[in-house]
Coordinates of C-alpha atoms and ligand atoms in Angstrom, one line a residue:
M1 CA -50.1 2.5 43.4
A2 CA -48.9 0.2 40.5
R3 CA -51.5 -2.0 39.4
V4 CA -51.0 -5.7 39.9
R5 CA -49.9 -7.5 36.7
I6 CA -50.7 -11.3 36.3
L7 CA -49.2 -13.5 33.6
V8 CA -51.2 -16.6 32.7
T9 CA -49.9 -19.6 30.7
N10 CA -50.6 -23.4 30.4
D11 CA -49.9 -26.4 28.3
D12 CA -53.2 -27.3 26.9
G13 CA -52.9 -24.5 24.5
I14 CA -54.6 -21.0 23.9
T15 CA -57.9 -22.5 22.9
S16 CA -58.3 -24.5 26.1
P17 CA -61.4 -23.4 28.4
G18 CA -59.3 -23.6 31.5
I19 CA -56.8 -20.9 30.8
H20 CA -59.8 -18.4 29.9
A21 CA -61.7 -19.3 33.0
V22 CA -58.7 -18.8 35.4
A23 CA -57.8 -15.5 33.6
A24 CA -61.3 -14.2 34.0
A25 CA -61.2 -15.1 37.8
L26 CA -57.9 -13.4 38.2
G27 CA -59.3 -10.3 36.6
A28 CA -60.6 -9.4 40.0
L29 CA -57.2 -9.2 41.4
G30 CA -55.1 -7.4 38.5
E31 CA -54.5 -6.9 35.0
V32 CA -54.3 -10.3 33.3
W33 CA -52.0 -11.2 30.5
I34 CA -52.3 -14.4 28.7
V35 CA -49.2 -15.8 26.8
A36 CA -49.7 -19.5 25.9
P37 CA -48.8 -22.3 23.5
D38 CA -50.6 -22.2 20.1
R39 CA -51.5 -25.9 20.5
E40 CA -51.5 -28.7 23.3
R41 CA -48.3 -29.3 24.7
T42 CA -49.3 -31.5 27.7
A43 CA -46.3 -33.6 29.1
V44 CA -43.8 -31.5 27.4
G45 CA -41.9 -30.9 30.8
H46 CA -39.4 -28.3 31.0
A47 CA -38.6 -28.1 27.3
V48 CA -37.3 -25.2 25.5
T49 CA -37.4 -24.4 21.7
L50 CA -33.9 -24.1 20.4
H51 CA -33.9 -25.3 17.0
K52 CA -36.6 -23.5 15.1
P53 CA -37.8 -19.8 15.3
L54 CA -40.4 -18.8 17.7
R55 CA -43.2 -16.3 16.6
I56 CA -45.6 -14.4 18.8
T57 CA -49.2 -13.7 17.6
K58 CA -51.5 -11.2 19.3
M59 CA -55.0 -12.8 19.4
A60 CA -56.8 -10.1 21.3
P61 CA -55.8 -7.2 23.8
R62 CA -53.5 -8.9 26.3
V63 CA -53.9 -12.3 24.7
F64 CA -50.9 -13.8 22.8
M65 CA -50.2 -17.2 21.4
V66 CA -46.5 -18.8 20.7
N67 CA -45.4 -21.6 18.7
G68 CA -43.5 -23.0 21.5
T69 CA -43.9 -24.7 25.0
P70 CA -45.0 -23.3 28.3
V71 CA -41.4 -22.3 29.2
D72 CA -40.8 -20.4 26.0
C73 CA -44.1 -18.6 26.7
V74 CA -42.9 -17.3 30.1
N75 CA -39.5 -16.2 28.7
L76 CA -41.0 -14.5 25.8
A77 CA -43.8 -13.0 27.9
L78 CA -41.2 -11.3 30.4
V79 CA -38.9 -10.0 27.6
K80 CA -41.1 -9.3 24.6
V81 CA -44.7 -9.1 25.6
L82 CA -45.5 -7.6 29.2
P83 CA -44.7 -4.0 29.6
G84 CA -43.0 -4.9 33.1
R85 CA -42.5 -7.7 35.5
P86 CA -45.7 -9.4 36.6
S87 CA -46.4 -9.9 40.3
L88 CA -47.5 -13.5 39.9
I89 CA -47.5 -16.3 37.2
V90 CA -50.3 -18.8 37.1
S91 CA -50.0 -21.8 34.8
G92 CA -53.3 -23.6 34.1
I93 CA -56.0 -24.5 34.5
N94 CA -54.8 -27.8 33.2
R95 CA -57.2 -30.3 31.9
G96 CA -56.5 -33.1 34.3
V97 CA -54.5 -33.5 37.7
N98 CA -50.8 -33.1 38.2
L99 CA -50.3 -35.1 41.3
G100 CA -47.1 -37.0 42.5
D101 CA -44.6 -37.7 39.7
D102 CA -46.7 -36.0 37.2
V103 CA -45.0 -32.8 38.2
M104 CA -41.8 -34.1 36.6
Y105 CA -43.7 -34.4 33.1
S106 CA -46.1 -31.6 33.4
G107 CA -45.9 -28.6 31.2
T108 CA -48.3 -26.8 33.3
V109 CA -45.9 -27.2 36.4
S110 CA -43.0 -26.3 34.3
G111 CA -44.6 -23.0 33.3
A112 CA -44.6 -22.3 37.1
L113 CA -41.3 -23.6 37.7
E114 CA -39.9 -21.3 35.0
G115 CA -41.5 -18.3 36.7
T116 CA -40.0 -19.4 40.0
I117 CA -36.5 -19.8 38.2
L118 CA -36.9 -16.1 37.0
G119 CA -37.8 -14.8 40.5
I120 CA -41.6 -14.4 40.3
P121 CA -44.1 -15.9 42.5
S122 CA -45.7 -18.8 40.7
I123 CA -48.6 -21.5 41.0
A124 CA -49.6 -24.3 38.9
V125 CA -53.4 -25.1 38.7
S126 CA -54.8 -28.6 37.6
Q127 CA -58.5 -29.5 37.6
E128 CA -59.3 -33.3 38.1
G129 CA -62.0 -34.5 35.5
D130 CA -62.6 -37.1 32.7
E131 CA -64.8 -35.9 29.7
T132 CA -65.8 -32.7 31.3
F133 CA -63.9 -30.4 33.8
R134 CA -65.2 -28.0 36.4
F135 CA -63.1 -25.2 35.2
D136 CA -65.5 -22.8 37.1
V137 CA -64.5 -24.5 40.4
G138 CA -60.7 -24.6 39.6
A139 CA -60.9 -20.9 38.7
Q140 CA -62.5 -19.9 42.1
Y141 CA -59.6 -21.7 44.1
A142 CA -56.9 -20.5 41.7
A143 CA -58.0 -16.9 42.5
R144 CA -58.1 -17.5 46.1
V145 CA -54.6 -19.0 46.3
A146 CA -53.3 -16.2 44.0
A147 CA -54.8 -13.6 46.4
E148 CA -53.0 -15.2 49.2
V149 CA -49.7 -15.3 47.2
L150 CA -50.2 -11.7 46.2
R151 CA -50.7 -10.9 49.9
H152 CA -47.9 -12.8 51.4
G153 CA -45.6 -13.8 48.6
L154 CA -43.9 -17.1 48.5
P155 CA -40.7 -18.4 50.1
P156 CA -37.7 -18.3 47.7
E157 CA -37.6 -21.0 45.0
T158 CA -41.0 -22.4 46.0
I159 CA -44.0 -22.9 43.8
L160 CA -47.4 -24.0 44.8
N161 CA -48.9 -26.9 42.7
V162 CA -52.6 -26.7 43.3
N163 CA -55.0 -29.6 42.2
I164 CA -58.9 -29.1 42.3
P165 CA -61.3 -32.2 42.8
N166 CA -64.0 -33.0 40.2
V167 CA -66.8 -32.1 42.4
P168 CA -69.4 -28.9 42.3
V169 CA -67.9 -26.0 44.5
R170 CA -70.7 -26.7 47.3
S171 CA -69.2 -30.3 47.9
I172 CA -65.7 -29.1 48.2
K173 CA -64.5 -30.0 52.0
G174 CA -61.9 -27.4 52.2
V175 CA -58.1 -26.9 51.3
K176 CA -55.2 -29.1 52.3
V177 CA -51.6 -28.5 52.3
T178 CA -49.9 -31.8 50.9
C179 CA -47.0 -33.7 49.7
L180 CA -46.4 -35.1 46.5
S181 CA -47.3 -38.9 46.2
R182 CA -45.8 -41.4 44.0
R183 CA -47.9 -42.8 41.2
R184 CA -47.7 -46.4 40.3
F185 CA -48.9 -47.4 36.8
N186 CA -50.1 -50.9 36.0
N187 CA -49.1 -52.0 32.3
P188 CA -47.5 -48.6 31.5
I189 CA -46.4 -49.6 27.9
V190 CA -49.2 -51.2 25.5
E191 CA -47.9 -53.0 22.7
K192 CA -50.0 -53.3 19.4
V193 CA -49.2 -54.5 15.9
D194 CA -49.8 -52.1 13.0
P195 CA -51.4 -53.2 9.7
R196 CA -48.0 -54.1 8.3
G197 CA -47.4 -56.5 11.0
R198 CA -44.9 -54.2 12.8
K199 CA -44.9 -53.8 16.6
Y200 CA -45.6 -50.4 18.0
Y201 CA -46.0 -49.0 21.5
W202 CA -48.3 -46.8 23.2
I203 CA -47.3 -45.1 26.6
A204 CA -50.4 -45.5 28.5
G205 CA -51.4 -47.3 31.9
T206 CA -54.6 -46.6 33.4
R207 CA -55.1 -48.3 36.6
Q208 CA -52.9 -47.1 39.3
S209 CA -52.0 -47.2 42.9
W210 CA -50.3 -44.8 45.1
S211 CA -47.3 -45.3 47.4
R212 CA -47.8 -42.5 49.8
E213 CA -51.1 -42.1 52.1
N214 CA -50.4 -39.6 54.7
D215 CA -51.0 -35.9 53.8
A216 CA -50.5 -37.0 50.0
D217 CA -52.0 -34.8 47.3
H218 CA -54.2 -37.6 45.8
E219 CA -55.5 -38.4 49.1
A220 CA -56.8 -34.9 49.4
L221 CA -58.6 -35.1 46.2
E222 CA -60.1 -38.3 47.2
R223 CA -61.6 -36.6 50.3
R224 CA -62.8 -33.8 48.0
M225 CA -60.4 -31.4 49.2
V226 CA -58.3 -28.9 47.1
S227 CA -54.6 -30.0 47.2
V228 CA -51.9 -27.4 47.6
T229 CA -48.5 -28.7 47.5
P230 CA -45.3 -26.3 48.0
I231 CA -42.5 -27.7 45.8
H232 CA -38.9 -26.3 46.0
L233 CA -36.7 -25.8 43.0
D234 CA -33.6 -27.2 44.8
T235 CA -33.7 -30.9 44.1
T236 CA -30.4 -31.7 45.9
H237 CA -30.9 -34.5 48.3
H238 CA -29.4 -32.7 51.2
E239 CA -29.9 -35.4 53.8
V240 CA -27.5 -37.7 51.8
L241 CA -24.8 -35.2 50.9
E242 CA -22.5 -36.3 53.6
Q243 CA -23.0 -40.0 52.7
F244 CA -21.9 -39.2 49.1
K245 CA -18.8 -37.4 50.1
A246 CA -17.3 -40.7 50.8
W247 CA -17.3 -41.2 46.9
E248 CA -15.3 -38.2 46.3
Q249 CA -11.8 -39.7 46.8
P250 CA -12.2 -42.8 44.9
L251 CA -13.8 -41.0 42.0
S252 CA -11.1 -38.5 41.9
R253 CA -8.4 -40.9 41.6
P254 CA -7.0 -41.4 38.0
S255 CA -8.2 -44.5 36.8
A256 CA -5.7 -47.4 36.0
R257 CA -6.7 -47.5 32.3
A258 CA -5.9 -44.0 32.0
K259 CA -2.3 -44.3 33.5
T260 CA -1.6 -47.2 30.9
V261 CA -2.6 -45.2 27.8
K262 CA 0.7 -44.7 25.8
P263 CA 1.7 -41.1 24.6
H264 CA 1.8 -42.2 21.0
A265 CA -1.7 -43.7 21.4
R266 CA -3.1 -40.5 22.8
R267 CA -1.4 -38.7 19.8
R268 CA -3.3 -41.0 17.3
A269 CA -6.5 -40.8 19.1
Q270 CA -6.3 -36.8 18.9
A271 CA -5.5 -37.0 15.2
Ligands
LIG1 MG1 -52.3 -30.4 29.9

């Protein structure tokens, strides 16, 4: 039987202890390959590097770093590093949660999304914490979720976004399947003045509230439960498609302004 191959990436970079903790735990399930950014790429989202050369550096057997984003890493891993397609991609363990809207910015989640786009079951794993992070706890639960995914697969175009509470493993109350919440920051932009008297800005925002309570991912963590949120690649808002069909006709009509453009004016514009 072919050995299970697992690709691990992250957005905190190759030196982050989170990626090595999860890689060690996943070793019980199959052959683990690490392909990760050479430095921290947190909040880089789904960025792809198009304007500079990418290089792959081998650090150890089945451990590689790339001077790119998590999405770059997944693509290079599949085409240039791994000897064949992996059965699973795990992105993480991230230093800090990826809850609610975080998934729109997160390089960790994007690493998993890219795997899903390429047709490989993928999960993103993030560890709640502050100064220190219990990656041992995150790794245990990441391996449990990974084993389930390897056993059952995932529905098409679906990733699992896993967040682990910052408590010892004996204090975890269980695992809850959740919805994404909506994070509200207070004072998200901090204005300061530099030594030359010019204003500068820092995207910050520490205090927050949440707009969804029932079955929300953040609520699971508050209850000391591991949160598992299925996320679908198709972000089309299917429920309002019909409503917007009414816009098709007016938007399709040639505009009044376009009709009044004289041929010679058009020729001048093209010159
Ligand atoms: Mg990160």
